[in-house]
Coordinates of C-alpha atoms in Angstrom, one line a residue:
M11 CA 18.1 -9.5 -0.3
G12 CA 19.1 -9.3 3.4
D13 CA 21.2 -6.4 2.7
I14 CA 18.4 -4.5 1.1
V15 CA 16.1 -5.3 4.0
T16 CA 18.8 -4.0 6.3
C17 CA 19.0 -0.8 4.5
F18 CA 15.3 -0.1 4.8
E19 CA 15.4 -1.1 8.6
E20 CA 18.3 1.3 9.1
A21 CA 16.0 4.0 7.5
N22 CA 13.4 3.3 10.2
M23 CA 11.1 1.7 7.7
K24 CA 8.9 -1.1 9.0
L25 CA 8.2 -4.3 7.0
K26 CA 4.4 -4.7 6.7
G27 CA 4.4 -7.2 3.8
M28 CA 7.0 -9.2 1.8
R29 CA 6.8 -12.1 -0.6
L30 CA 8.9 -13.9 -3.2
M31 CA 7.2 -14.2 -6.5
H32 CA 7.7 -14.9 -10.1
V33 CA 5.7 -12.5 -12.4
N34 CA 4.7 -12.8 -16.2
A35 CA 5.0 -10.1 -18.9
D36 CA 1.3 -9.7 -19.2
F37 CA 1.0 -8.9 -15.2
I38 CA 3.8 -6.5 -15.6
R39 CA 2.3 -4.5 -18.7
K40 CA -0.9 -4.5 -16.9
H41 CA 0.7 -3.1 -13.7
F42 CA 2.4 -0.3 -15.6
D43 CA -0.8 0.5 -17.6
R44 CA -2.7 0.8 -14.2
V45 CA -0.1 3.0 -12.6
G46 CA 0.3 5.3 -15.5
G47 CA 3.3 4.0 -17.4
E48 CA 6.8 2.7 -16.7
P49 CA 8.9 4.6 -14.0
Q50 CA 11.9 6.8 -14.7
G51 CA 15.3 5.0 -15.0
K52 CA 15.7 1.5 -16.4
H53 CA 18.6 -0.9 -17.2
P54 CA 20.3 0.1 -20.3
R55 CA 19.9 -3.3 -22.0
L56 CA 16.6 -4.5 -20.7
T57 CA 13.1 -3.2 -20.7
W58 CA 11.3 -3.1 -17.4
V59 CA 9.1 -6.0 -18.4
S60 CA 12.2 -8.1 -19.3
Y61 CA 14.0 -7.1 -16.3
L62 CA 11.1 -8.0 -13.7
T63 CA 10.1 -11.3 -15.5
N64 CA 13.6 -13.2 -16.1
R65 CA 13.9 -14.2 -12.5
P66 CA 12.1 -14.2 -9.2
V67 CA 11.7 -10.9 -7.4
I68 CA 10.9 -9.9 -3.8
A69 CA 7.9 -7.4 -3.4
M70 CA 7.7 -5.4 -0.1
I71 CA 5.4 -3.2 1.6
L72 CA 7.2 -0.6 3.8
E73 CA 5.8 1.9 6.1
G74 CA 7.3 5.1 7.6
H75 CA 7.5 8.7 7.6
E76 CA 7.2 9.9 4.1
A77 CA 8.0 6.2 3.0
A78 CA 7.0 6.5 -0.7
H79 CA 9.1 9.6 -1.3
R80 CA 12.0 8.4 0.8
V81 CA 12.0 4.6 -0.5
H82 CA 11.8 5.8 -4.2
E83 CA 14.8 8.3 -3.6
M84 CA 16.8 5.5 -2.1
T85 CA 16.1 3.0 -4.8
S86 CA 16.6 5.6 -7.6
T87 CA 20.2 6.6 -6.6
Q88 CA 22.3 6.3 -9.6
Q89 CA 25.8 5.4 -7.9
E90 CA 27.6 2.1 -8.6
E91 CA 28.0 1.7 -4.8
S92 CA 24.4 1.7 -4.2
L93 CA 22.6 -1.6 -3.4
F94 CA 20.0 -0.4 -5.8
W95 CA 22.3 0.2 -8.8
F96 CA 24.2 -2.4 -10.7
D97 CA 25.9 -2.6 -14.1
G98 CA 24.6 0.7 -15.3
G99 CA 20.9 0.2 -14.2
P100 CA 18.6 0.0 -11.4
T101 CA 18.0 -3.2 -9.4
A102 CA 14.7 -2.2 -7.9
Y103 CA 11.3 -0.5 -8.8
S104 CA 9.6 1.4 -6.1
S105 CA 6.3 3.5 -6.1
D106 CA 7.1 7.1 -6.4
T107 CA 3.9 8.5 -4.8
V108 CA 1.4 7.5 -2.3
E109 CA -1.3 7.1 -5.0
R110 CA 1.0 4.9 -6.9
A111 CA 1.9 2.9 -3.8
D112 CA -1.8 2.1 -3.2
K113 CA -2.3 0.8 -6.6
D114 CA 0.9 -1.2 -6.6
I115 CA 0.0 -2.8 -3.3
K116 CA -3.4 -3.9 -4.6
M117 CA -1.9 -5.6 -7.6
W118 CA 1.3 -7.2 -6.0
F119 CA -0.3 -8.4 -3.0
S120 CA -3.4 -9.6 -4.6
Q121 CA -2.6 -13.2 -3.4
D122 CA -3.5 -11.9 0.1
S123 CA -7.2 -11.4 -1.0
Q124 CA -9.9 -14.0 -0.1
D125 CA -10.8 -15.0 -3.5
W126 CA -7.2 -15.1 -5.1
F127 CA -6.6 -18.8 -4.6
G128 CA -10.0 -19.8 -5.5
R129 CA -9.6 -17.7 -8.8
S130 CA -6.2 -19.2 -9.4
F131 CA -7.4 -22.7 -9.2
T132 CA -9.5 -22.2 -12.2
S133 CA -6.5 -20.7 -14.2
T134 CA -5.4 -22.5 -17.3
H135 CA -1.7 -21.5 -16.6
L136 CA -1.1 -22.3 -12.8
V137 CA 0.1 -25.7 -11.7
Y138 CA 0.3 -26.5 -8.0
L139 CA 2.5 -29.3 -6.7
L140 CA 0.4 -30.0 -3.7
P141 CA 1.2 -32.2 -0.6
E142 CA 1.3 -35.8 -0.6
G143 CA 2.2 -35.9 -4.4
E144 CA -1.0 -34.5 -5.7
T145 CA -1.0 -31.7 -8.5
H146 CA -3.6 -29.3 -9.6
G147 CA -3.8 -27.5 -12.9
P148 CA -2.5 -28.2 -16.4
S149 CA 0.1 -30.6 -15.1
E150 CA 0.3 -32.8 -18.3
E151 CA 1.4 -29.8 -20.4
A152 CA 4.1 -28.8 -17.7
Y153 CA 5.2 -32.5 -17.7
E154 CA 5.5 -32.7 -21.4
M155 CA 7.5 -29.4 -21.6
L156 CA 10.1 -30.9 -19.0
R157 CA 10.2 -34.2 -20.7
N158 CA 11.1 -32.5 -24.0
D159 CA 13.7 -30.2 -22.4
A160 CA 17.1 -31.6 -23.4
F161 CA 18.6 -30.6 -20.2
C162 CA 16.1 -32.3 -17.9
N163 CA 16.3 -36.0 -16.9
R164 CA 13.1 -37.9 -17.6
Q165 CA 11.2 -38.4 -14.3
P166 CA 7.9 -40.4 -13.5
N167 CA 6.0 -37.3 -12.4
L168 CA 6.2 -33.4 -11.8
H169 CA 7.0 -33.9 -8.1
A170 CA 10.2 -35.9 -9.0
Y171 CA 11.5 -32.9 -11.0
F172 CA 11.3 -30.7 -7.9
P173 CA 12.3 -32.8 -4.8
T174 CA 11.9 -31.0 -1.4
D175 CA 14.1 -33.4 0.5
D176 CA 16.8 -30.9 0.9
M177 CA 14.8 -27.9 1.8
S178 CA 14.4 -26.2 5.2
L179 CA 12.0 -23.8 6.4
V180 CA 13.5 -20.9 8.5
V181 CA 11.0 -18.7 10.6
I182 CA 12.2 -15.2 11.5
K183 CA 10.2 -14.3 14.6
P184 CA 8.8 -11.2 15.8
K185 CA 11.7 -10.4 18.1
A186 CA 13.6 -9.9 15.1
F187 CA 11.3 -7.3 13.9
R188 CA 11.5 -5.4 17.2
E189 CA 15.2 -5.4 17.3
C190 CA 15.3 -4.4 13.6
C191 CA 17.6 -7.4 12.4
V192 CA 15.4 -9.1 10.0
G193 CA 17.8 -8.2 7.2
D194 CA 20.8 -9.4 9.2
I195 CA 19.1 -12.9 9.6
L196 CA 18.1 -13.1 5.9
T197 CA 21.8 -12.3 5.0
A198 CA 23.0 -15.0 7.2
V199 CA 20.4 -17.5 5.8
E200 CA 21.3 -16.6 2.3
N201 CA 25.0 -17.0 3.0
S202 CA 24.3 -20.6 4.7
S203 CA 22.3 -22.0 2.0
H204 CA 21.9 -22.7 -1.8
G205 CA 19.1 -20.3 -2.6
V206 CA 15.7 -19.0 -1.4
R207 CA 12.6 -21.0 -2.8
G208 CA 9.9 -19.4 -1.0
L209 CA 9.4 -16.4 1.2
K210 CA 6.5 -14.4 2.8
L211 CA 5.7 -12.4 5.8
V212 CA 3.0 -13.9 7.9
R213 CA 0.9 -12.4 10.9
K214 CA -0.1 -14.2 14.0
A215 CA -3.6 -13.5 13.4
D216 CA -3.5 -15.7 10.2
F217 CA -1.8 -18.7 12.0
P218 CA -3.2 -18.6 15.5
E219 CA -3.0 -22.3 16.0
S220 CA 0.8 -22.3 15.3
D221 CA 1.9 -21.4 18.7
D222 CA 5.4 -22.7 18.3
L223 CA 6.1 -20.2 15.5
W224 CA 5.7 -17.5 18.0
C225 CA 7.2 -16.8 21.5
A226 CA 6.5 -19.4 23.7
S227 CA 5.9 -16.9 26.6
G228 CA 2.8 -15.5 24.7
E229 CA 4.4 -12.0 24.6
T230 CA 3.3 -11.5 20.7
D231 CA 0.1 -10.1 19.7
D232 CA -2.0 -10.8 16.6
D233 CA -0.5 -7.9 14.8
E234 CA 3.0 -9.1 15.0
C235 CA 4.8 -10.6 12.1
A236 CA 7.3 -13.3 11.2
V237 CA 9.0 -14.2 7.9
A238 CA 8.9 -17.8 6.6
V239 CA 11.7 -18.6 4.3
V240 CA 12.2 -21.9 2.4
V241 CA 15.8 -22.5 1.5
N242 CA 17.9 -25.2 -0.4
S243 CA 20.8 -27.2 1.5
L244 CA 20.7 -25.0 4.5
C245 CA 24.1 -25.6 6.2
A246 CA 23.5 -28.3 9.2
E247 CA 25.8 -26.2 11.6
F248 CA 23.8 -23.0 11.1
Q249 CA 22.5 -21.5 14.2
L250 CA 21.8 -18.0 15.1
L251 CA 21.2 -16.9 18.7
C252 CA 19.8 -13.6 20.1
D253 CA 21.2 -12.1 23.3
E254 CA 19.5 -14.6 25.6
P255 CA 21.3 -18.0 24.9
D256 CA 18.2 -20.1 25.2
T257 CA 16.1 -18.0 22.7
K258 CA 16.5 -18.5 19.0
H259 CA 15.5 -15.9 16.5
I260 CA 14.7 -18.5 14.1
D261 CA 13.4 -22.1 14.1
F262 CA 13.9 -25.1 11.7
E263 CA 10.8 -26.9 10.7
L264 CA 9.8 -28.5 7.5
G265 CA 7.1 -31.1 7.2
E266 CA 4.0 -29.9 8.9
Y267 CA 4.6 -26.1 8.3
L268 CA 6.1 -26.2 4.8
F269 CA 3.0 -27.9 3.2
G270 CA 0.4 -28.1 5.9
N271 CA 0.3 -24.6 7.1
L272 CA 2.5 -21.8 6.1
F273 CA 2.8 -22.9 2.4
P274 CA -0.5 -25.0 2.1
Y275 CA -0.4 -24.9 -1.8
G276 CA 3.2 -26.2 -2.1
M277 CA 5.3 -25.4 -5.1
T278 CA 3.7 -23.2 -8.1
L279 CA 4.5 -23.3 -11.7
W280 CA 3.4 -21.0 -14.5
V281 CA 2.9 -22.8 -18.0
H282 CA 3.4 -20.2 -20.8
P283 CA 0.3 -20.2 -23.0
G284 CA 2.3 -21.0 -26.1
G285 CA 3.8 -24.1 -24.4
K286 CA 7.4 -22.8 -24.6
Y287 CA 8.6 -22.7 -21.0
L288 CA 7.9 -23.0 -17.1
C289 CA 8.5 -20.2 -14.7
G290 CA 7.9 -20.0 -11.0
M291 CA 9.1 -23.3 -9.4
N292 CA 8.8 -21.7 -6.0
F293 CA 6.6 -22.0 -3.1
E294 CA 3.5 -19.9 -3.8
A295 CA 5.6 -17.6 -5.8
T296 CA 3.9 -17.3 -9.1
L297 CA 1.7 -14.2 -9.8
V298 CA -0.2 -14.1 -13.1
G299 CA -2.5 -11.5 -14.5
L300 CA -5.6 -13.5 -13.7
D301 CA -7.9 -10.8 -15.0
S302 CA -6.3 -11.0 -18.4
E303 CA -6.9 -14.7 -18.9
D304 CA -9.5 -16.1 -21.0

């Protein structure tokens, strides 16, 4: 993930949005219907629907000169040494026109709209593992599915299946954006942890009360961005410094920011309507086609 962000940074693209999410098949089918069908090029053994739903994905909004054309050209390179081509197929989908990009952004970043969480809280498929051990949504169905899973040990509640004791929050601050090293820091975080469980780009305007997430000198403005990343088992010795020895690119905070501020809805699960499996299990990472629900 970090290597891909670095690739875009080196191409003078600016990150304007980024989010880790888990999507369901209905959402992907609806997405391709809206934008006029599946893009050219696909994995030789998987459909685009299967490819984009079998694990979490990272969605990005990139800004730059002829961004739609250039990014699509980069991600469509059919060369084995390319970051965007592996095992005979592409590793990324990208909008191929400005018009398609506009439609893609509206769908993939609908969680940023004011009414999304209100609507998602009425969903019959989304379960939120809220702070302080609370849950919201069809939690009994999710719990029953886990209890019936032969590979899961029986636990007293949903929160016990998904402990957060070994998780850390890393905040990549605006200085990293200005120095175009967001990708390098993400790579270092990935290499020093056991997996990313949540990620999203945040703006100071949306979190004005969190002064210590930004530069203490107050040099940032409301339009500047940071990246909040939740990781498993971050190496205790991990530390990354910028040129000034007393200034860190990243800070480590858990408790108050993880649940009370940057990820207020905690971990999110998506319960398959047929009761067959759960997906998501990341922090606010599940995107379901709410418009297609009953």
